[in-house]
Structures are given as structure tokens and as C-alpha cells.
Coordinates of C-alpha atoms and ligand atoms in Angstrom, one line a residue:
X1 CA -24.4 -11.2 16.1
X2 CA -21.7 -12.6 13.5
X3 CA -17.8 -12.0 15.4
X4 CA -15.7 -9.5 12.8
X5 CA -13.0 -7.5 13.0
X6 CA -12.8 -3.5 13.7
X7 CA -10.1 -1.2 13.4
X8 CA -9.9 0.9 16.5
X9 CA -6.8 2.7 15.6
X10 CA -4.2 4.2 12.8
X11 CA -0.8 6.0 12.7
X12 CA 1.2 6.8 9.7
X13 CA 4.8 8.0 9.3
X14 CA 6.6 9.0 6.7
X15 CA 10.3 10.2 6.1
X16 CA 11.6 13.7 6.4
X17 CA 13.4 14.2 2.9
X18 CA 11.6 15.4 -0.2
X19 CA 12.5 15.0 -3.5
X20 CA 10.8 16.9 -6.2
X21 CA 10.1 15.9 -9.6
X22 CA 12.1 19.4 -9.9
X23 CA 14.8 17.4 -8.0
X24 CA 15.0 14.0 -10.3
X25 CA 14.6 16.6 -13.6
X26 CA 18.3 18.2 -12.6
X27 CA 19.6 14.4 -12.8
X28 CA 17.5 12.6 -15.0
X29 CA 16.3 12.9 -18.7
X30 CA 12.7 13.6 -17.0
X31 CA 10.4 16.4 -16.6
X32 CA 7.9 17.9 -13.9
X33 CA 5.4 18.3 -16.7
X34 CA 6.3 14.6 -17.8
X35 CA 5.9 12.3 -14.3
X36 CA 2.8 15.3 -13.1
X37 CA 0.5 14.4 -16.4
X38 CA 1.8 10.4 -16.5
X39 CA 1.2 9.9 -13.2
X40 CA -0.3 12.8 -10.6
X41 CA 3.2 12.6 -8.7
X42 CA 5.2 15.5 -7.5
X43 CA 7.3 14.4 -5.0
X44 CA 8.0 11.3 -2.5
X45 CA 9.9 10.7 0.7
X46 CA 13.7 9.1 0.9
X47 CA 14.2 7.9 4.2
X48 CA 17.6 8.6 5.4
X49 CA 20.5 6.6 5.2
X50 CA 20.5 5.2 8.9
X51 CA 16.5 5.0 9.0
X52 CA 15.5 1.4 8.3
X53 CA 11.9 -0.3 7.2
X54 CA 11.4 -1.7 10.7
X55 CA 12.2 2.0 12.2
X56 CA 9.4 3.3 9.4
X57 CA 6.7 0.7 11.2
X58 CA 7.8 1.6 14.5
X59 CA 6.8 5.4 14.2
X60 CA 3.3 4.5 12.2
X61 CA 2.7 1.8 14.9
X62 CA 3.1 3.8 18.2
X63 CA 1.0 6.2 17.0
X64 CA -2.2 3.7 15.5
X65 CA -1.3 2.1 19.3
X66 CA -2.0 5.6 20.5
X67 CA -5.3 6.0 18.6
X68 CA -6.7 2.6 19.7
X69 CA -5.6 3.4 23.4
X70 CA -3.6 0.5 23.6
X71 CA 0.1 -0.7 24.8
X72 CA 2.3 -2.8 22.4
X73 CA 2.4 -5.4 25.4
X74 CA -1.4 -6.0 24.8
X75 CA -1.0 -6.9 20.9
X76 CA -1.1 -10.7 20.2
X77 CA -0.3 -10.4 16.7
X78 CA 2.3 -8.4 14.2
X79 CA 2.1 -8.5 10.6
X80 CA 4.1 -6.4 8.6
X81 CA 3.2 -5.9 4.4
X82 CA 6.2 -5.0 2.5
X83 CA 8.9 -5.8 -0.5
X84 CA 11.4 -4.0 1.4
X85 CA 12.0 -5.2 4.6
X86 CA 14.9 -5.1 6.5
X87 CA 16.6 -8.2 5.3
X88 CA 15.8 -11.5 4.0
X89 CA 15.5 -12.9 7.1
X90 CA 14.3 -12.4 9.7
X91 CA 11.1 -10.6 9.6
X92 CA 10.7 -7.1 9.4
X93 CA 7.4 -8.4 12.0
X94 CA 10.6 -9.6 13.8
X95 CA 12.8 -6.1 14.4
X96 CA 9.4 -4.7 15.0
X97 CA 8.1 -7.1 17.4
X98 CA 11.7 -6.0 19.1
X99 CA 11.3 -2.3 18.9
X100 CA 7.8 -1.8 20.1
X101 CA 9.3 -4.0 23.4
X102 CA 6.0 -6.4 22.4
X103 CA 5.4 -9.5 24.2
X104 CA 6.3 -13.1 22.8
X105 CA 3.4 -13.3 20.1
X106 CA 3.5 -14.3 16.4
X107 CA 4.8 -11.6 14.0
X108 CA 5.5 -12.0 10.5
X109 CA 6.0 -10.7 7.0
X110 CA 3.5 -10.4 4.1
X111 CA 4.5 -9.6 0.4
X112 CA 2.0 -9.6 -2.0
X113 CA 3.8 -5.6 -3.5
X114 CA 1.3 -3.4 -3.6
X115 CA -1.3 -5.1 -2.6
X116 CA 0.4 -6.7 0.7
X117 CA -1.7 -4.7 2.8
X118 CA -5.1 -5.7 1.7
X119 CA -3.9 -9.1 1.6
X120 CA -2.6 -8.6 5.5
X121 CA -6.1 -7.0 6.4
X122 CA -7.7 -10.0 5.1
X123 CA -5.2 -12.2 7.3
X124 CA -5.3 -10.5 10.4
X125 CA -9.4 -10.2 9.7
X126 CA -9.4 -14.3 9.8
X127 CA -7.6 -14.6 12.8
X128 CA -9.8 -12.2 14.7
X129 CA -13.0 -13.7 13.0
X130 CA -12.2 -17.3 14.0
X131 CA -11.3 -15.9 17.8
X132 CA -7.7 -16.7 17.8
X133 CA -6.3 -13.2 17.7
X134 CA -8.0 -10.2 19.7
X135 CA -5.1 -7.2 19.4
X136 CA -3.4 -6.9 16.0
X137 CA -1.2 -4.4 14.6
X138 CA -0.9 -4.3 10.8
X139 CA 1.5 -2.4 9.2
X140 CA 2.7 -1.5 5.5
X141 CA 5.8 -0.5 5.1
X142 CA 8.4 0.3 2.2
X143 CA 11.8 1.4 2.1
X144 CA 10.9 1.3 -2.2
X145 CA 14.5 4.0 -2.6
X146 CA 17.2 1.3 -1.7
X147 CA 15.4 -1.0 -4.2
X148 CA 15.3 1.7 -7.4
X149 CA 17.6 2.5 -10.5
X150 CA 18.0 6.0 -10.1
X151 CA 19.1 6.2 -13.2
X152 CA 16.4 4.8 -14.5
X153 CA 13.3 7.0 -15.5
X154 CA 10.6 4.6 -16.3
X155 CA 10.9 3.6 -12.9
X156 CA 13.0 5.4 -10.2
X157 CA 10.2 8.5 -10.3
X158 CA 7.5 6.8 -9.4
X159 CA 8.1 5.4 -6.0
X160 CA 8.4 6.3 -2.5
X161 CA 9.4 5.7 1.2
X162 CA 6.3 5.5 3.7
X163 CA 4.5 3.1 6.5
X164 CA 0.9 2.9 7.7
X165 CA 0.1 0.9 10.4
X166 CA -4.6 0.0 12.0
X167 CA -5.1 -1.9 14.9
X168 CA -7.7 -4.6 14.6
X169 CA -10.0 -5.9 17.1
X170 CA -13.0 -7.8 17.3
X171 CA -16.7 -6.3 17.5
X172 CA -20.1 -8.1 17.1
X173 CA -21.7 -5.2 15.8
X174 CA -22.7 -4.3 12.4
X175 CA -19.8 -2.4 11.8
X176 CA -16.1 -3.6 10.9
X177 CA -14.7 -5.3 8.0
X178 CA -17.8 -6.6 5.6
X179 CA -15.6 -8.3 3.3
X180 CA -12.1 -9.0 1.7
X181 CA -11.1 -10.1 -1.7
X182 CA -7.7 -11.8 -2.4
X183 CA -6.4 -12.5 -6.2
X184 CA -3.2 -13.1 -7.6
X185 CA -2.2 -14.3 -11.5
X186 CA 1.4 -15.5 -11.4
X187 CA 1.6 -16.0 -14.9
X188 CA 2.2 -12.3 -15.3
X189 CA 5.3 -12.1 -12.7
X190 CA 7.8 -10.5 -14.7
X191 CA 5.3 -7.4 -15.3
X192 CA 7.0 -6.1 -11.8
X193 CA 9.3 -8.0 -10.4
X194 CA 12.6 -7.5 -8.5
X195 CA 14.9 -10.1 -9.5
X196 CA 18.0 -10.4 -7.8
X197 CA 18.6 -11.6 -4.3
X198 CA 16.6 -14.3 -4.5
X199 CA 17.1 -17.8 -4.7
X200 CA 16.9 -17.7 -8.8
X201 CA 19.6 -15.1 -9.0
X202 CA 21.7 -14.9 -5.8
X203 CA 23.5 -11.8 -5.0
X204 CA 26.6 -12.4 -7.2
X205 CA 29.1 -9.4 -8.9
X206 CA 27.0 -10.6 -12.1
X207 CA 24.0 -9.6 -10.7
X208 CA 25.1 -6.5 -9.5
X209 CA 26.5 -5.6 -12.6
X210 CA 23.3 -6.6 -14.7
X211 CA 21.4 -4.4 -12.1
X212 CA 18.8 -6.9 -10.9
X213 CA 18.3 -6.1 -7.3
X214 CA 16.2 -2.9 -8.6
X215 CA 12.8 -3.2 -9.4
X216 CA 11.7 -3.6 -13.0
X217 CA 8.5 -2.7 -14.6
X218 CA 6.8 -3.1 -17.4
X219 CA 4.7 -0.1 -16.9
X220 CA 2.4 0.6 -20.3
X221 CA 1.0 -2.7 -20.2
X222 CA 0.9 -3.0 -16.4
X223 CA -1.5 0.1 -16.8
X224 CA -3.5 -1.4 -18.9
X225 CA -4.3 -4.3 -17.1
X226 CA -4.7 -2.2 -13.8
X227 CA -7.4 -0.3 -14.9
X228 CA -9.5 -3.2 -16.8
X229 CA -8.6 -5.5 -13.2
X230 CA -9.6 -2.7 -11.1
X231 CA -13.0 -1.0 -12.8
X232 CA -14.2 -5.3 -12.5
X233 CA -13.2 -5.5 -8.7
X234 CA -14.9 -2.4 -7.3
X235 CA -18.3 -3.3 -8.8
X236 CA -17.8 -7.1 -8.3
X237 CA -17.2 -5.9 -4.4
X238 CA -19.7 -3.6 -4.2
X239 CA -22.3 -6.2 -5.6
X240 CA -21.2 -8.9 -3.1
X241 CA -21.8 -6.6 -0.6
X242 CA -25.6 -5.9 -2.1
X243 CA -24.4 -2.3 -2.2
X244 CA -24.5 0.4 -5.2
X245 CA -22.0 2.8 -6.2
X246 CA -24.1 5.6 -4.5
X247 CA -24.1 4.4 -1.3
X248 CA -19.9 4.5 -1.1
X249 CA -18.8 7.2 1.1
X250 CA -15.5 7.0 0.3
X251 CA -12.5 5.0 -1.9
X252 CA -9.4 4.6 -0.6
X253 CA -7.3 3.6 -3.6
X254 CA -3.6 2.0 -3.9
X255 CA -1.5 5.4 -5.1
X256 CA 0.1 4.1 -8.3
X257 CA -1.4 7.0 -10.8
X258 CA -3.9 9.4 -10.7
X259 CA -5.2 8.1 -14.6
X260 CA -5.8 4.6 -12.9
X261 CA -7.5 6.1 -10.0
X262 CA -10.1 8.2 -11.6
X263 CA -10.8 5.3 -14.4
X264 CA -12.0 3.4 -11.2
X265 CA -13.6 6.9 -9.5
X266 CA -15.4 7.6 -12.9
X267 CA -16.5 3.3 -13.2
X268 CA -17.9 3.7 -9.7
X269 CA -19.5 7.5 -10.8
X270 CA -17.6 8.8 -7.7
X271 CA -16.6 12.2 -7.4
X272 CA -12.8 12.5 -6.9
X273 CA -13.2 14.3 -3.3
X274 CA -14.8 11.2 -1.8
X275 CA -11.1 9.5 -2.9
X276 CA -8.4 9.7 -0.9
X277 CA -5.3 10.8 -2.5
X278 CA -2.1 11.3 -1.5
X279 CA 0.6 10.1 -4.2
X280 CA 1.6 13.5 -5.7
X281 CA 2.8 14.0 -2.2
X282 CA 4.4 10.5 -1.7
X283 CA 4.4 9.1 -5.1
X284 CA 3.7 5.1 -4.9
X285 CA 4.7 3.4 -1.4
X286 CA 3.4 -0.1 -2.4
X287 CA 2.1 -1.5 0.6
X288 CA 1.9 1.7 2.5
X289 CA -0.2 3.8 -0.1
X290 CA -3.6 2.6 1.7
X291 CA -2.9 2.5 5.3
X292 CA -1.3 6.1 4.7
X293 CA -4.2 7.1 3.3
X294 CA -6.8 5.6 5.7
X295 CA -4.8 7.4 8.2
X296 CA -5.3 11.1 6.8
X297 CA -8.9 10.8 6.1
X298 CA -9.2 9.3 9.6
X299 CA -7.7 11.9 10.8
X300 CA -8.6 14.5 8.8
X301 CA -12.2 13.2 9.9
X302 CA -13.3 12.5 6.0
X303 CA -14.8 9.2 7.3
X304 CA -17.9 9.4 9.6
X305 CA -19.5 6.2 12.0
X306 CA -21.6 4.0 9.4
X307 CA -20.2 5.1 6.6
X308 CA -19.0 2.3 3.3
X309 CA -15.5 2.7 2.3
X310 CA -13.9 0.6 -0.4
X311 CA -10.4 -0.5 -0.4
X312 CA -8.5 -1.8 -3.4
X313 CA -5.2 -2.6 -4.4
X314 CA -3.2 -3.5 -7.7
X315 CA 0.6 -4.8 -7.9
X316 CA 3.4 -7.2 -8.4
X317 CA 2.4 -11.0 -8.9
X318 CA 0.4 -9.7 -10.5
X319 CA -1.6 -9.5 -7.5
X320 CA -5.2 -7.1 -6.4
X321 CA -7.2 -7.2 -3.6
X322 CA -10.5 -5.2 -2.4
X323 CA -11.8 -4.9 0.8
X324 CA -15.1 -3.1 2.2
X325 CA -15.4 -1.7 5.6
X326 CA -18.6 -0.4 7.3
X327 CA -17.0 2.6 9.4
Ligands
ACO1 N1 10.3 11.0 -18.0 C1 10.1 11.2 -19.4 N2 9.8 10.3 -20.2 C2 9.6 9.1 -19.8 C3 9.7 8.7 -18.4 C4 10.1 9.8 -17.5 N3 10.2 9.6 -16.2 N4 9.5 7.4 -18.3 C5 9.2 6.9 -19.5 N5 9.2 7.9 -20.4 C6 9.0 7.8 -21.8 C7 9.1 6.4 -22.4 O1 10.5 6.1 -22.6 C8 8.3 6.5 -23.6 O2 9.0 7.1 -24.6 P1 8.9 6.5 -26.1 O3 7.4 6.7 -26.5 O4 9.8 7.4 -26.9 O5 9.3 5.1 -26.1 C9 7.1 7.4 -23.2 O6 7.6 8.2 -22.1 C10 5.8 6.7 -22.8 O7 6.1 5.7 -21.9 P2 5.0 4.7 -21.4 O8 5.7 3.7 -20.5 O9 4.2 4.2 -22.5 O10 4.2 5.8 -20.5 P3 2.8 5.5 -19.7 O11 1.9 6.6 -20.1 O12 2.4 4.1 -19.8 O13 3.2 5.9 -18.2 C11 3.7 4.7 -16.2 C12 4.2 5.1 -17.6 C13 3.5 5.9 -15.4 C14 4.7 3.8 -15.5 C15 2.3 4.0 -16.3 O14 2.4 3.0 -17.3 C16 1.8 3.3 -15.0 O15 1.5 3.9 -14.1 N6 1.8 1.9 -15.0 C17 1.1 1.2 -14.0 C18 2.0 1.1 -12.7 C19 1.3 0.3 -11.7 O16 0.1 0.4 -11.4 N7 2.0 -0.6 -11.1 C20 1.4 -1.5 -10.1 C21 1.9 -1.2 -8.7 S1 3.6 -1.2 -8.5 C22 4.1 -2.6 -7.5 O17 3.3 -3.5 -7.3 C23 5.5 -2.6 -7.0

């Protein structure tokens, strides 16, 4: 039987302060009616000023070490998904690698926005296929509120704090991972894009003044492209997989907006409680959206032993990704 990879465990964590859209409408030419029809969001999580990204990981990745009944000295491998790590350097992987007290293993970053996790789940899933990793801990992770223009509507309600963290090990039974799908188009990089900081545009009084370390977004025709990207990956998975829509127990969607979701729920003829939601409680935590929301249904026992469940992902690079997983 074919080696793949198997997650045995997840944890989630997110921070303690709310903020309504009630909240941002009080400071902000916005509205709850506005951001609640747009989007499907009603409020999001801030973590607090002394909480850091790699502090987020550590909380979501005791407890998916918990669930797999497993010590962070037995991991081999970190990878952490995110756009807001830490710092520049080192790793988030790094301070996690630290925190968790984890043996001297490889542990690195992964940004690929919101779609860093599935591109991480399709990493770590090669390294366990090919035999070199046995024990690793995946975790998306955003500290999105430090990177936002809060005075800045079009994009400042829409995002969120959060980390998800699976455990992946190797199986040789029918069940695990079935497949991943990895795309990126960097032609279209300025349709979300964080500019400052960076090489291009190092941190200067200009670019703090011309407000470039906050993430930009050009939302309407992001949108557009979302849906038309997405509605062609689900069905191009699900055909790879010689599967049909009906046999899908359940989607687990990156939480960007409720409209994009349910134009890939209603391409797939999916009734929206077999997709997992959570963004009108966290609004969109980028590379934490999924493995948030593979953690509730987990634990909320929404996913049974055998079942199909579809993963997909949409974000800055422009970048998407898919993967299927036979529970
Ligand atoms: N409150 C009130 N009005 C607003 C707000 C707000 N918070 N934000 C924008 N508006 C206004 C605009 O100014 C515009 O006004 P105008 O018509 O007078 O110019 C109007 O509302 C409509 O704006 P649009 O941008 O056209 O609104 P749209 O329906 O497209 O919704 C949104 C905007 C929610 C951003 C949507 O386009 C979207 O979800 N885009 C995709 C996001 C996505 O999937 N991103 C990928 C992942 S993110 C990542 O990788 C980091």
C-alpha cells in the first residue's frame, strides 16, 4: 500500500479581544449592515499588544500535540504558514521551534497569504510521502491587526488575528491526504500585496509616511477572480480524484467572504451546512482560516472516518491551492 500522510491531530487558538463591526462602525465611515452583506463578517480577534504570532502557534500547537498524543520532542519537522510572522528573520518556525522546547529539527516559514497553509500541507505531505519526515507540526498563523490601516475601510474590516496548527504522520492505508494542488500567477501581485519592509521599499520615514507596511487590496476585482479561480479548482480536484460533487462530505473553505464561499458551495451543489464557516466570528485570518476551521468541525465531530473533505484556498500572489483528504 502507497506511503501518505495522515493527520492525527489539531488545535486552534485564537486571541481573547473582540471587535465588532459595531466596534469599527463608532470609528470608521462603515456599517454592520455594510461589512455583514459584503462579506458575512461580524467580528474578529485582536491579539493583545504583548501576544506575538509565534505565542499564537504555540497555543494551537500544544493542543493539535495533545490530540495526536504526542510530545513536541518527538516532532521532526516545523512549518509555520503566515504573512505575519514575528520578524523578518528569523523564522516564526524558529521562536516556535524554541517555545514548544522541540528538539534540533528543521523548522521554517511558508508564505504563500492566504493560501500558505494548503501550500504547507502539500510540503509537509511530500516529506512524509518520500519517508524523510515522520512527526510534523503545521501551523497557520496571523497576526493580520499590526499589518492593517485602521483607518482604512476597504481593508482594515476584513481581517483577523488567529492560528491553526494538524500534526501529520504517515499511514499506508487508504485514508490520509489523496491529493494537493499548488498554483500561483505572479503577474497579478499588486492585487494584495504588502509593500513596505521589503527589499523594494525598505523601512524608511517615506514609507511610513506613504503607509506601505499595511496591506493593500484591490478587493472588487480580487473577488472576481476568486470565484471564477475557485468554482474551476473544486471540480478540477474532485475529477482528479474520480470523485463527484455528491460524494463530498464536507468543504472546508479559506474565510475571505461568505458570497465567494457559497458561489463555490452552489458550483459543487453543496448545501452550506456541509461548509465549514467561521469568518463572521473571525473575519479573514489568511493562513489560519482553514486549519481553524478543520479544527471546529474536528472537534465539533462534523467529520466522520472515511469521509471526502475538500480544502481550498485563494490569496495574495495571486496564489490558490486545493487539497482532498479521505478522513
Ligand atoms: N464600509 C462601507 N463602505 C465600504 C467599505 C466599508 N468597510 N469598504 C468599501 N466600501 C465602499 C467602497 O468605497 C465602494 O463605494 P463606491 O461604490 O462609492 O466607490 C463600495 O463600498 C463598493 O466597494 P467594492 O470594493 O466594489 O465592494 P465589494 O462588493 O467588491 O466588496 C470586498 C469588497 C469585501 C473586499 C470584496 O471585494 C472581497 O471580498 N474581495 C475578495 C477578497 C479576497 O478574497 N481576498 C483574497 C484573500 S486575502 C489575502 O490573501 C491576504
Amino acid at each position: 500500500m502507497t506511503l501518505r500522510s495522515k493527520i492525527t491531530g489539531t488545535g486552534s487558538y485564537v486571541p481573547k479581544k473582540v471587535i465588532s463591526n459595531f466596534d469599527l462602525e463608532k470609528k470608521l465611515n462603515t456599517s454592520d449592515e455594510w461589512i455583514t452583506e459584503r462579506t458575512g463578517i461580524k467580528e474578529r480577534r485582536i491579539a493583545a499588544r504583548n501576544e506575538t504570532n509565534s505565542d499564537l502557534c504555540l497555543e494551537a500547537s500544544k493542543k493539535a500535540l495533545e490530540a495526536a498524543g504526542l510530545k513536541a520532542k518527538e516532532l521532526d519537522m516545523i512549518i509555520v504558514a503566515t504573512m505575519s510572522g514575528d520578524m523578518p528573520m528569523p523564522s516564526t518556525a524558529a521562536f516556535l521551534q524554541s517555545k514548544l522546547g522541540a528538539k534540533e529539527i528543521a523548522a521554517f516559514d511558508m508564505n504563500a497569504a492566504c493560501s500558505g497553509f494548503l501550500y504547507g500541507l502539500s510540503v509537509a505531505d511530500n516529506f512524509i510521502k518520500t519517508g524523510t519526515a515522520k512527526k510534523i507540526l503545521l501551523v497557520g498563523s496571523e497576526v493580520n491587526s499590526r499589518f492593517l490601516d485602521w483607518e482604512d475601510r476597504t481593508t482594515c474590516v476584513l481581517f483577523g488575528d488567529g492560528a491553526g496548527a494538524v500534526i501529520l504522520e504517515p499511514t499506508r492505508s487508504k485514508r490520509g491526504i489523496l491529493s494537493t494542488s499548488l498554483y500561483s500567477d505572479g503577474d497579478m501581485w499588486d492585487y494584495i500585496c504588502l509593500p513596505g519592509g521589503g527589499s523594494t521599499h525598505p523601512a524608511s520615514a517615506k514609507t511610513i509616511k506613504e503607509k506601505k507596511h499595511y496591506i493593500k487590496m484591490r478587493g472588487n476585482e480580487t473577488f472576481k477572480i476568486a470565484v471564477r479561480t475557485l468554482e474551476k479548482l473544486v471540480i478540477d480536484t474532485l475529477k482528479e480524484n474520480n470523485l463527484k460533487p455528491s460524494q463530498l462530505s464536507m468543504l472546508i473553505p479559506h474565510q475571505a467572504n461568505l458570497r465567494i464561499i457559497s458561489a463555490t458551495a452552489k458550483r459543487l451543489k453543496l448545501p452550506m451546512d456541509k461548509v465549514a464557516l467561521n469568518l463572521d466570528k473571525y473575519g479573514n485570518t489568511s493562513s489560519a482560516s482553514i486549519p481553524i476551521a478543520l479544527d471546529e468541525v474536528v472537534r465539533e465531530k462534523r467529520i466522520k472516518k472515511d469521509d471526502y473533505i475538500l480544502l481550498e484556498a485563494f490569496g495574495g500572489g495571486l496564489t490558490w491551492a486545493s487539497a482532498l483528504i479521505k478522513w
